CSV table of C-alpha atoms and ligand atoms in Angstrom, one decimal:
chain,number,residue,atom,x,y,z
A,1,MET,CA,-5.4,67.7,20.2
A,2,LEU,CA,-1.9,65.6,19.3
A,3,ALA,CA,-0.9,66.7,16.2
A,4,GLY,CA,2.4,66.3,15.1
A,5,LYS,CA,3.2,64.3,18.1
A,6,LYS,CA,5.3,60.9,17.9
A,7,ILE,CA,3.7,58.3,20.2
A,8,PHE,CA,5.5,54.6,20.3
A,9,LEU,CA,3.1,52.5,21.2
A,10,VAL,CA,4.4,48.7,23.4
A,11,ILE,CA,1.5,46.3,22.8
A,12,ALA,CA,2.2,43.6,25.6
A,13,GLY,CA,0.5,40.1,25.7
A,14,GLY,CA,-2.8,40.4,27.0
A,15,ILE,CA,-6.4,39.7,26.3
A,16,ALA,CA,-7.2,43.4,26.0
A,17,ALA,CA,-4.1,43.7,23.4
A,18,TYR,CA,-7.3,44.0,20.6
A,19,LYS,CA,-8.0,47.6,22.2
A,20,SER,CA,-4.8,48.9,21.0
A,21,LEU,CA,-6.0,48.5,17.5
A,22,GLU,CA,-8.8,50.7,18.2
A,23,LEU,CA,-6.4,53.2,20.3
A,24,ILE,CA,-3.8,53.5,17.5
A,25,ARG,CA,-7.1,54.5,14.9
A,26,ARG,CA,-8.0,57.2,18.0
A,27,LEU,CA,-4.4,58.8,18.0
A,28,GLN,CA,-4.0,58.9,14.5
A,29,ASP,CA,-7.6,60.8,14.5
A,30,ARG,CA,-5.9,63.3,16.5
A,31,GLY,CA,-3.4,64.0,14.8
A,32,ALA,CA,-0.5,61.7,15.9
A,33,THR,CA,1.7,59.6,14.1
A,34,VAL,CA,1.9,56.3,16.0
A,35,ARG,CA,4.9,53.2,15.6
A,36,CYS,CA,4.6,50.1,17.4
A,37,CYS,CA,6.4,47.5,19.0
A,38,LEU,CA,4.6,44.1,19.9
A,39,THR,CA,6.3,41.8,22.8
A,40,ALA,CA,6.5,38.3,22.0
A,41,ASN,CA,3.5,37.3,23.9
A,42,ALA,CA,1.6,40.1,22.3
A,43,ARG,CA,1.6,38.2,19.0
A,44,GLU,CA,0.0,35.5,20.2
A,45,PHE,CA,-3.1,38.0,20.8
A,46,VAL,CA,-2.9,40.3,17.6
A,47,THR,CA,-0.9,40.3,14.6
A,48,PRO,CA,1.8,42.3,13.2
A,49,MET,CA,0.0,42.5,9.7
A,50,ALA,CA,-2.9,44.3,11.5
A,51,VAL,CA,-0.9,46.5,13.5
A,52,SER,CA,1.2,47.5,10.6
A,53,ALA,CA,-1.6,48.0,8.2
A,54,LEU,CA,-3.5,50.2,11.0
A,55,SER,CA,-0.5,52.0,12.0
A,56,GLN,CA,0.6,52.6,8.1
A,57,GLY,CA,4.1,51.5,9.0
A,58,PRO,CA,7.0,48.8,10.1
A,59,VAL,CA,5.9,47.2,13.2
A,60,TYR,CA,9.4,46.6,15.8
A,61,MET,CA,9.3,43.0,17.3
A,62,ASP,CA,13.0,42.1,16.7
A,63,GLN,CA,15.8,43.1,19.2
A,64,PHE,CA,18.7,41.7,16.8
A,65,SER,CA,17.2,42.5,13.5
A,66,LEU,CA,19.8,43.5,11.4
A,67,LYS,CA,17.6,45.1,8.7
A,68,ASP,CA,15.5,47.4,11.8
A,69,GLU,CA,19.1,48.2,13.1
A,70,SER,CA,20.6,49.6,9.8
A,71,GLU,CA,17.5,51.6,9.1
A,72,MET,CA,17.0,53.1,12.6
A,73,GLY,CA,19.0,52.2,16.3
A,74,HIS,CA,16.4,50.8,18.9
A,75,ILE,CA,17.9,53.8,21.1
A,76,GLU,CA,17.1,56.1,18.5
A,77,LEU,CA,13.7,54.7,17.8
A,78,SER,CA,12.3,55.3,21.3
A,79,ARG,CA,14.0,58.4,21.5
A,80,GLN,CA,12.9,60.4,18.8
A,81,SER,CA,9.1,59.7,19.8
A,82,ASP,CA,7.4,62.2,22.0
A,83,LEU,CA,6.1,59.7,24.5
A,84,LEU,CA,5.9,55.8,25.0
A,85,VAL,CA,2.9,53.8,25.9
A,86,VAL,CA,2.4,50.4,27.0
A,87,ALA,CA,-1.2,49.6,26.7
A,88,PRO,CA,-2.1,46.9,27.3
A,89,ALA,CA,0.3,46.8,30.3
A,90,THR,CA,0.7,43.1,31.8
A,91,ALA,CA,1.6,42.5,35.3
A,92,ASN,CA,4.5,40.6,33.7
A,93,ILE,CA,5.9,44.0,31.7
A,94,LEU,CA,5.2,46.1,34.6
A,95,ALA,CA,7.6,43.5,36.9
A,96,ARG,CA,10.2,43.6,33.8
A,97,MET,CA,10.4,47.2,33.4
A,98,ALA,CA,10.4,47.7,37.3
A,99,ALA,CA,13.5,45.4,37.3
A,100,GLY,CA,14.9,47.4,34.9
A,101,MET,CA,15.5,44.1,32.4
A,102,ALA,CA,16.0,44.7,28.5
A,103,ASP,CA,15.0,41.2,27.7
A,104,GLU,CA,13.2,42.0,24.3
A,105,LEU,CA,13.0,44.9,22.4
A,106,ALA,CA,10.3,46.3,24.0
A,107,THR,CA,11.7,46.3,27.4
A,108,THR,CA,15.1,47.5,26.0
A,109,LEU,CA,13.3,50.6,24.4
A,110,LEU,CA,11.4,51.5,27.7
A,111,LEU,CA,14.8,50.9,29.4
A,112,ALA,CA,16.9,53.0,27.0
A,113,THR,CA,13.9,56.1,26.6
A,114,ASP,CA,14.2,59.5,27.7
A,115,LYS,CA,11.0,60.6,27.0
A,116,PRO,CA,8.0,60.0,29.1
A,117,VAL,CA,6.2,56.7,29.3
A,118,LEU,CA,2.7,56.0,30.2
A,119,VAL,CA,1.1,52.7,30.9
A,120,ALA,CA,-2.4,51.4,30.7
A,121,PRO,CA,-2.5,48.5,32.9
A,122,ALA,CA,-4.4,45.3,32.1
A,123,MET,CA,-4.8,41.6,34.0
A,124,ASN,CA,-6.4,39.6,35.7
A,125,VAL,CA,-8.0,41.0,39.2
A,126,ARG,CA,-5.8,39.0,41.5
A,127,MET,CA,-2.4,39.8,39.3
A,128,TRP,CA,-3.4,43.2,39.9
A,129,LEU,CA,-4.1,43.2,43.7
A,130,HIS,CA,-0.9,40.8,44.5
A,131,ALA,CA,1.6,42.6,46.4
A,132,ALA,CA,4.4,42.0,44.1
A,133,THR,CA,2.3,44.3,41.4
A,134,GLN,CA,1.4,46.6,43.8
A,135,ALA,CA,5.3,47.1,44.5
A,136,ASN,CA,6.2,47.6,41.0
A,137,VAL,CA,3.5,49.9,40.5
A,138,ALA,CA,4.9,51.8,43.0
A,139,THR,CA,8.2,51.8,42.2
A,140,LEU,CA,7.3,53.0,38.3
A,141,LYS,CA,5.4,56.0,39.7
A,142,ALA,CA,8.4,56.9,42.0
A,143,ARG,CA,10.1,56.8,38.8
A,144,GLY,CA,7.9,59.4,36.9
A,145,ILE,CA,5.8,56.8,35.0
A,146,GLY,CA,2.1,57.8,34.7
A,147,PHE,CA,-0.9,55.5,35.2
A,148,VAL,CA,-4.3,55.2,33.2
A,149,GLY,CA,-6.4,52.8,34.9
A,150,PRO,CA,-6.8,49.9,35.2
A,151,GLU,CA,-10.9,50.3,35.3
A,152,GLU,CA,-13.4,48.1,37.5
A,153,GLY,CA,-15.4,45.5,36.1
A,154,ALA,CA,-16.1,42.3,34.5
A,155,MET,CA,-13.0,40.8,33.0
A,156,ALA,CA,-12.6,38.2,30.2
A,157,CYS,CA,-11.9,35.6,33.0
A,158,ASN,CA,-15.1,36.1,34.2
A,159,GLU,CA,-13.9,37.5,37.7
A,160,PHE,CA,-14.8,41.2,38.7
A,161,GLY,CA,-12.6,44.0,40.2
A,162,PRO,CA,-9.6,46.2,39.1
A,163,GLY,CA,-7.7,44.9,36.4
A,164,ARG,CA,-9.7,46.3,32.7
A,165,LEU,CA,-7.9,48.2,30.5
A,166,ALA,CA,-9.2,51.8,30.3
A,167,GLU,CA,-11.7,53.0,28.1
A,168,VAL,CA,-9.7,54.1,24.6
A,169,PRO,CA,-10.9,57.6,25.3
A,170,ASP,CA,-9.6,58.1,28.7
A,171,ILE,CA,-6.1,56.5,27.7
A,172,VAL,CA,-6.0,59.4,24.6
A,173,SER,CA,-7.6,62.1,26.8
A,174,ALA,CA,-3.9,60.3,29.7
A,175,ILE,CA,-1.8,60.8,26.3
A,176,GLU,CA,-2.8,64.3,25.9
A,177,THR,CA,-2.6,65.4,29.6
A,178,MET,CA,0.6,64.0,29.6
A,179,LEU,CA,1.8,65.8,26.2
A,180,ASN,CA,-0.1,68.9,26.7
A,181,PRO,CA,0.7,70.4,30.6
A,182,ARG,CA,-0.5,73.4,30.0
A,183,ARG,CA,-4.1,73.5,31.6
A,184,PRO,CA,-5.3,76.7,32.2
A,185,LEU,CA,-8.7,75.9,32.1
A,186,ALA,CA,-8.3,73.3,34.9
A,187,GLY,CA,-11.4,73.6,37.5
A,188,LYS,CA,-13.8,75.5,34.7
A,189,ARG,CA,-16.7,74.5,33.2
A,190,ALA,CA,-17.5,74.9,29.2
A,191,ILE,CA,-20.9,74.4,27.8
A,192,VAL,CA,-20.1,74.1,23.7
A,193,THR,CA,-23.0,73.1,21.3
A,194,SER,CA,-22.1,71.9,17.9
A,195,GLY,CA,-23.9,70.6,14.5
A,196,PRO,CA,-27.1,71.0,13.2
A,197,THR,CA,-30.4,70.9,14.5
A,198,VAL,CA,-33.2,68.7,13.0
A,199,GLU,CA,-37.0,69.9,13.5
A,200,PRO,CA,-39.3,67.0,12.9
A,201,ILE,CA,-42.1,67.3,10.4
A,202,ASP,CA,-43.3,63.9,11.0
A,203,PRO,CA,-41.7,60.5,12.4
A,204,VAL,CA,-39.6,60.3,9.0
A,205,ARG,CA,-39.3,63.5,7.7
A,206,PHE,CA,-37.1,66.8,9.3
A,207,ILE,CA,-36.1,70.0,8.6
A,208,ALA,CA,-32.0,70.7,9.1
A,209,ASN,CA,-29.1,72.4,7.8
A,210,ARG,CA,-25.6,71.6,6.3
A,211,SER,CA,-23.6,72.2,9.9
A,212,SER,CA,-21.2,68.9,9.7
A,213,GLY,CA,-20.2,69.7,13.5
A,214,LYS,CA,-16.7,69.9,12.8
A,215,GLN,CA,-16.2,73.4,14.5
A,216,GLY,CA,-18.2,73.2,16.9
A,217,HIS,CA,-15.9,69.5,18.0
A,218,ALA,CA,-12.8,71.2,17.7
A,219,ILE,CA,-13.9,73.9,20.0
A,220,ALA,CA,-14.9,71.3,22.5
A,221,ARG,CA,-11.6,69.1,22.2
A,222,ALA,CA,-9.4,72.7,22.2
A,223,LEU,CA,-10.8,73.9,25.3
A,224,ALA,CA,-11.1,70.2,26.9
A,225,ASP,CA,-7.4,70.2,26.1
A,226,LEU,CA,-6.6,73.3,28.1
A,227,GLY,CA,-7.9,71.6,31.1
A,228,ALA,CA,-11.8,72.5,30.8
A,229,ALA,CA,-14.3,69.8,31.8
A,230,VAL,CA,-16.2,70.3,28.8
A,231,THR,CA,-20.0,69.0,27.8
A,232,LEU,CA,-20.3,69.3,24.3
A,233,VAL,CA,-24.0,69.5,23.2
A,234,SER,CA,-24.9,68.3,19.7
A,235,GLY,CA,-27.3,67.7,16.9
A,236,PRO,CA,-26.9,64.8,14.7
A,237,THR,CA,-23.4,64.5,12.4
A,238,ALA,CA,-21.4,62.0,11.8
A,239,LEU,CA,-18.3,62.9,13.6
A,240,ASP,CA,-16.7,60.4,16.8
A,241,ASP,CA,-17.3,61.9,20.1
A,242,PRO,CA,-14.3,63.6,20.7
A,243,ALA,CA,-11.7,62.2,23.5
A,244,GLY,CA,-12.0,63.6,26.8
A,245,VAL,CA,-15.3,65.4,26.7
A,246,SER,CA,-19.2,64.8,27.7
A,247,VAL,CA,-21.2,64.6,25.0
A,248,VAL,CA,-25.1,65.2,25.2
A,249,HIS,CA,-26.6,63.7,21.7
A,250,VAL,CA,-30.0,66.2,20.9
A,251,GLU,CA,-32.2,66.4,17.9
A,252,SER,CA,-33.9,69.7,18.0
A,253,ALA,CA,-33.5,73.4,18.8
A,254,ARG,CA,-35.6,72.8,22.1
A,255,ASP,CA,-33.9,69.5,23.2
A,256,MET,CA,-30.3,71.7,22.9
A,257,LEU,CA,-31.6,74.4,24.7
A,258,ALA,CA,-32.8,71.4,27.8
A,259,ALA,CA,-29.4,70.1,27.2
A,260,CYS,CA,-27.5,73.2,27.9
A,261,ARG,CA,-29.4,74.4,30.5
A,262,ALA,CA,-29.1,70.9,32.3
A,263,ALA,CA,-25.2,71.5,31.8
A,264,LEU,CA,-25.3,74.8,33.6
A,265,PRO,CA,-23.4,76.1,36.0
A,266,ALA,CA,-20.6,77.1,33.5
A,267,ASP,CA,-17.9,79.4,33.3
A,268,VAL,CA,-18.0,79.7,29.6
A,269,ALA,CA,-20.6,78.5,27.0
A,270,VAL,CA,-19.5,78.6,23.1
A,271,CYS,CA,-22.7,78.4,20.7
A,272,ALA,CA,-21.6,77.0,17.5
A,273,ALA,CA,-24.0,75.0,16.9
A,274,ALA,CA,-26.4,76.1,13.4
A,275,VAL,CA,-29.8,76.1,15.9
A,276,ALA,CA,-32.9,76.0,13.6
A,277,ASP,CA,-34.9,79.0,13.9
A,278,TRP,CA,-37.9,77.7,13.2
A,279,GLY,CA,-39.5,74.6,14.4
A,280,VAL,CA,-42.7,73.0,12.5
A,281,ASP,CA,-45.9,73.9,14.8
A,282,THR,CA,-47.6,71.0,15.0
A,283,VAL,CA,-45.3,67.5,14.4
A,284,ALA,CA,-47.7,64.9,12.6
A,285,THR,CA,-47.7,61.7,14.7
A,286,GLN,CA,-47.9,59.7,11.6
A,287,LYS,CA,-46.2,59.7,8.3
A,288,LEU,CA,-47.9,62.2,6.3
A,289,LYS,CA,-49.5,60.5,3.0
A,290,LYS,CA,-48.9,61.6,-0.4
A,291,GLU,CA,-52.6,61.0,-1.9
A,292,PRO,CA,-52.7,61.0,-5.8
A,293,GLY,CA,-53.9,64.2,-7.2
A,294,GLY,CA,-53.7,65.5,-3.6
A,295,ALA,CA,-52.1,68.8,-2.6
A,296,PRO,CA,-48.9,68.9,-1.0
A,297,PRO,CA,-49.1,69.4,2.9
A,298,ALA,CA,-48.7,72.6,4.5
A,299,ILE,CA,-46.4,73.4,7.2
A,300,ARG,CA,-46.3,76.1,9.7
A,301,LEU,CA,-43.0,77.3,11.5
A,302,VAL,CA,-42.8,78.6,14.8
A,303,PRO,CA,-40.1,80.6,16.2
A,304,ASN,CA,-37.6,78.0,18.2
A,305,PRO,CA,-36.4,79.0,21.4
A,306,ASP,CA,-33.0,81.6,20.8
A,307,ILE,CA,-30.0,79.2,22.8
A,308,LEU,CA,-27.7,81.9,22.7
A,309,ALA,CA,-29.8,84.6,23.8
A,310,THR,CA,-30.9,82.4,26.9
A,311,LEU,CA,-27.5,81.6,27.7
A,312,SER,CA,-26.5,85.5,27.7
A,313,ALA,CA,-29.8,86.8,29.9
A,314,PRO,CA,-28.2,88.2,32.9
A,315,GLY,CA,-29.1,86.2,36.1
A,316,ASN,CA,-27.1,84.1,38.2
A,317,ALA,CA,-27.0,81.1,36.1
A,318,ARG,CA,-25.4,82.9,33.5
A,319,PRO,CA,-21.8,82.1,32.6
A,320,ARG,CA,-18.6,84.8,33.1
A,321,LEU,CA,-18.1,84.2,29.2
A,322,VAL,CA,-20.3,83.6,26.2
A,323,VAL,CA,-19.2,83.1,23.0
A,324,GLY,CA,-21.9,83.1,19.9
A,325,PHE,CA,-21.2,82.8,16.1
A,326,ALA,CA,-22.4,84.3,13.1
A,327,ALA,CA,-23.2,82.4,10.0
A,328,GLU,CA,-23.0,85.4,7.2
A,329,THR,CA,-23.4,85.5,3.6
A,330,GLU,CA,-23.2,89.5,3.5
A,331,LYS,CA,-21.8,92.6,5.3
A,332,LEU,CA,-19.9,90.2,7.6
A,333,VAL,CA,-19.0,92.3,10.3
A,334,GLU,CA,-21.9,94.8,10.2
A,335,HIS,CA,-24.3,91.6,10.6
A,336,ALA,CA,-22.5,90.2,13.3
A,337,THR,CA,-21.8,93.1,15.3
A,338,ALA,CA,-25.7,93.5,15.4
A,339,LYS,CA,-26.5,90.2,16.4
A,340,ARG,CA,-23.9,90.3,19.2
A,341,ALA,CA,-25.7,93.1,20.8
A,342,ARG,CA,-29.0,92.0,19.8
A,343,LYS,CA,-28.2,88.5,21.9
A,344,GLY,CA,-26.3,90.1,24.5
A,345,CYS,CA,-23.3,87.7,23.9
A,346,ASP,CA,-20.1,88.9,25.1
A,347,TRP,CA,-17.9,88.0,22.1
A,348,ILE,CA,-19.4,86.6,18.5
A,349,VAL,CA,-17.4,84.8,15.9
A,350,ALA,CA,-18.6,85.9,12.5
A,351,ASN,CA,-18.0,83.8,9.8
A,352,ASP,CA,-18.7,83.8,5.9
A,353,VAL,CA,-21.1,80.6,5.2
A,354,SER,CA,-21.7,81.8,1.3
A,355,ALA,CA,-21.2,78.8,-0.3
A,356,ALA,CA,-18.0,79.9,-2.0
A,357,ALA,CA,-16.4,80.0,1.3
A,358,GLY,CA,-17.0,76.3,2.0
A,359,THR,CA,-17.2,76.8,5.4
A,360,PHE,CA,-20.1,74.5,6.1
A,361,GLY,CA,-18.8,71.2,6.3
A,362,GLY,CA,-15.3,72.1,5.0
A,363,ASP,CA,-12.1,71.8,7.2
A,364,SER,CA,-10.5,75.3,7.2
A,365,ASN,CA,-12.2,78.6,8.6
A,366,GLN,CA,-11.8,82.3,8.3
A,367,VAL,CA,-13.3,84.0,11.5
A,368,THR,CA,-13.7,87.7,12.7
A,369,LEU,CA,-14.0,87.7,16.6
A,370,ILE,CA,-16.0,90.4,17.5
A,371,SER,CA,-15.9,92.0,20.9
A,372,GLU,CA,-16.4,95.0,22.9
A,373,SER,CA,-13.3,96.2,21.5
A,374,GLY,CA,-14.2,95.9,17.8
A,375,ALA,CA,-13.4,93.4,15.3
A,376,ASP,CA,-10.5,91.3,15.0
A,377,PRO,CA,-10.1,89.5,11.5
A,378,TRP,CA,-8.2,86.3,11.8
A,379,PRO,CA,-6.3,84.5,9.2
A,380,ALA,CA,-7.9,81.5,7.0
A,381,ALA,CA,-7.1,78.4,9.4
A,382,SER,CA,-8.2,74.9,10.1
A,383,LYS,CA,-11.2,74.4,11.8
A,384,GLU,CA,-8.8,72.9,14.8
A,385,ALA,CA,-6.4,76.0,14.4
A,386,VAL,CA,-9.4,78.3,14.9
A,387,ALA,CA,-10.6,76.5,18.2
A,388,ALA,CA,-7.1,76.4,19.7
A,389,ARG,CA,-6.7,80.0,18.8
A,390,LEU,CA,-10.3,80.8,20.2
A,391,ALA,CA,-9.9,78.4,23.3
A,392,ASP,CA,-6.3,80.2,24.0
A,393,ARG,CA,-8.6,83.6,24.0
A,394,ILE,CA,-11.2,82.2,26.2
A,395,ALA,CA,-8.3,81.2,29.0
A,396,GLU,CA,-6.8,84.9,29.0
A,397,ALA,CA,-10.7,85.9,29.3
A,398,LEU,CA,-11.0,83.6,32.3
A,399,SER,CA,-7.9,83.7,34.3
B,1,PMT,O1,-20.5,72.7,11.4
B,1,PMT,P1,-19.4,73.1,10.5
B,1,PMT,O2,-19.8,72.4,9.3
B,1,PMT,O3,-18.0,72.8,10.9
B,1,PMT,O4,-19.8,74.7,10.3
B,1,PMT,C1,-19.4,75.6,11.4
B,1,PMT,C2,-20.6,76.6,11.4
B,1,PMT,C3,-20.5,77.2,9.8
B,1,PMT,C4,-21.9,76.2,11.9
B,1,PMT,C5,-20.1,77.6,12.6
B,1,PMT,O5,-18.7,78.1,12.4
B,1,PMT,C6,-21.1,78.7,12.7
B,1,PMT,O6,-21.4,79.6,12.4
B,1,PMT,N1,-22.3,78.5,13.7
B,1,PMT,C7,-23.5,79.2,13.7
B,1,PMT,C8,-24.4,78.6,12.8
B,1,PMT,C9,-25.8,79.6,13.2
B,1,PMT,O7,-26.5,79.2,13.5
B,1,PMT,O8,-25.4,81.4,12.9
B,1,PMT,P2,-26.8,82.3,13.5
B,1,PMT,O9,-26.0,83.8,12.6
B,1,PMT,O10,-28.0,81.9,12.7
B,1,PMT,O11,-26.8,82.4,14.6
B,1,PMT,C10,-26.2,83.1,15.7
B,1,PMT,C11,-26.1,82.4,16.9
B,1,PMT,O12,-27.1,82.2,17.5
B,1,PMT,C12,-25.3,81.1,16.5
B,1,PMT,O13,-24.1,81.2,17.6
B,1,PMT,C13,-26.2,80.0,17.0
B,1,PMT,O14,-25.6,78.8,17.7
B,1,PMT,C14,-27.5,80.7,17.9
B,1,PMT,N2,-28.6,80.3,18.0
B,1,PMT,C15,-28.8,80.7,16.7
B,1,PMT,C16,-30.9,80.3,16.6
B,1,PMT,C17,-31.1,79.7,17.8
B,1,PMT,N3,-32.4,79.5,17.3
B,1,PMT,N4,-30.7,79.5,18.8
B,1,PMT,C18,-29.0,79.8,19.0
B,1,PMT,O15,-28.2,79.7,20.1
């Protein structure tokens, strides 16, 4: 997560500049504030108006603007940020950075800053491979500048090779890594289930539930922030795939179990999905017809596999730590404690899902962590904060 982080984005003049607009949105989604500076050349590719509208703030461009300077000095601007990101970084701006030039506002800020700098290069393949660019990259790396990309692929100029801007989720992930150097879960693998499952009745109808996936997705992000390699197995939700996480989209409980099995081995599994306890016995291959005056069709339900119990079962493939969730509407601790014993998981996170609590679909949660040492109620907090605390506990347990 990037909650509270201030990122100063320098957009240089390349065809990939349009992707910086998407980058601004994704950084904001993660809780960051983004301020932007456009080089003179960048203004040929994206408009200051679009950047300003998306970043919800002024766009800095002019080194000698009396207005900007009286509101906040340029040097102060670069220093008030937690990180400066240059995306896309052209061969030209890399050369100017390496030479220590301050020939326009963007390069002045990059020279004046005392904050970390991350660069996402994007340019023609020959420009990237040119000895001059490679020497500039080596110089900048030696000075501690971080790099993400470029990637190899087909380029706008019809050539193929390294030079494409890194994908936006990868840039976000690199930013998170630079800003969150604490990575106690580096080298660990995690499976997280999230969202509802949907159980088909016929090609157009299904049984589902009210889970939004917010809690499960936040846990996947929090584990990834601590360095884990996370597979998020998600039922249908309206959420974007979290950056830096490998996402498998599924529909039914059976699909979810198969995807979890395929993601093994893992060090930890967290089952936050609201899995349907029952599926439809025989799914109609054609849409069920409503006959005039006819009786409604009878649907026979059969039990679904229990994913949490399956992952918790003793055996070589069992993750070292298996964490379930318990969705309860009464006797929270009593029912959740019994569920933990019945399913065989190590911890269970109990939450109240009665309508009054607003947990399903809401942004906050009040949970009680139940382990062999008893019940530990946590204060109500945002789902991100619950996820971060759970990820910290998982990191402690696996260390
Ligand atoms: O998605 P949100 O809107 O953010 O809401 C979050 C949440 C309320 C869905 C989440 O915090 C939560 O409580 N998830 C578990 C929901 C649930 O199915 O609880 P349960 O008590 O019915 O199941 C207990 C555990 O068994 C859960 O870990 C569940 O994932 C698992 N299970 C259940 C049935 C099944 N067939 N397979 C399972 O793995």
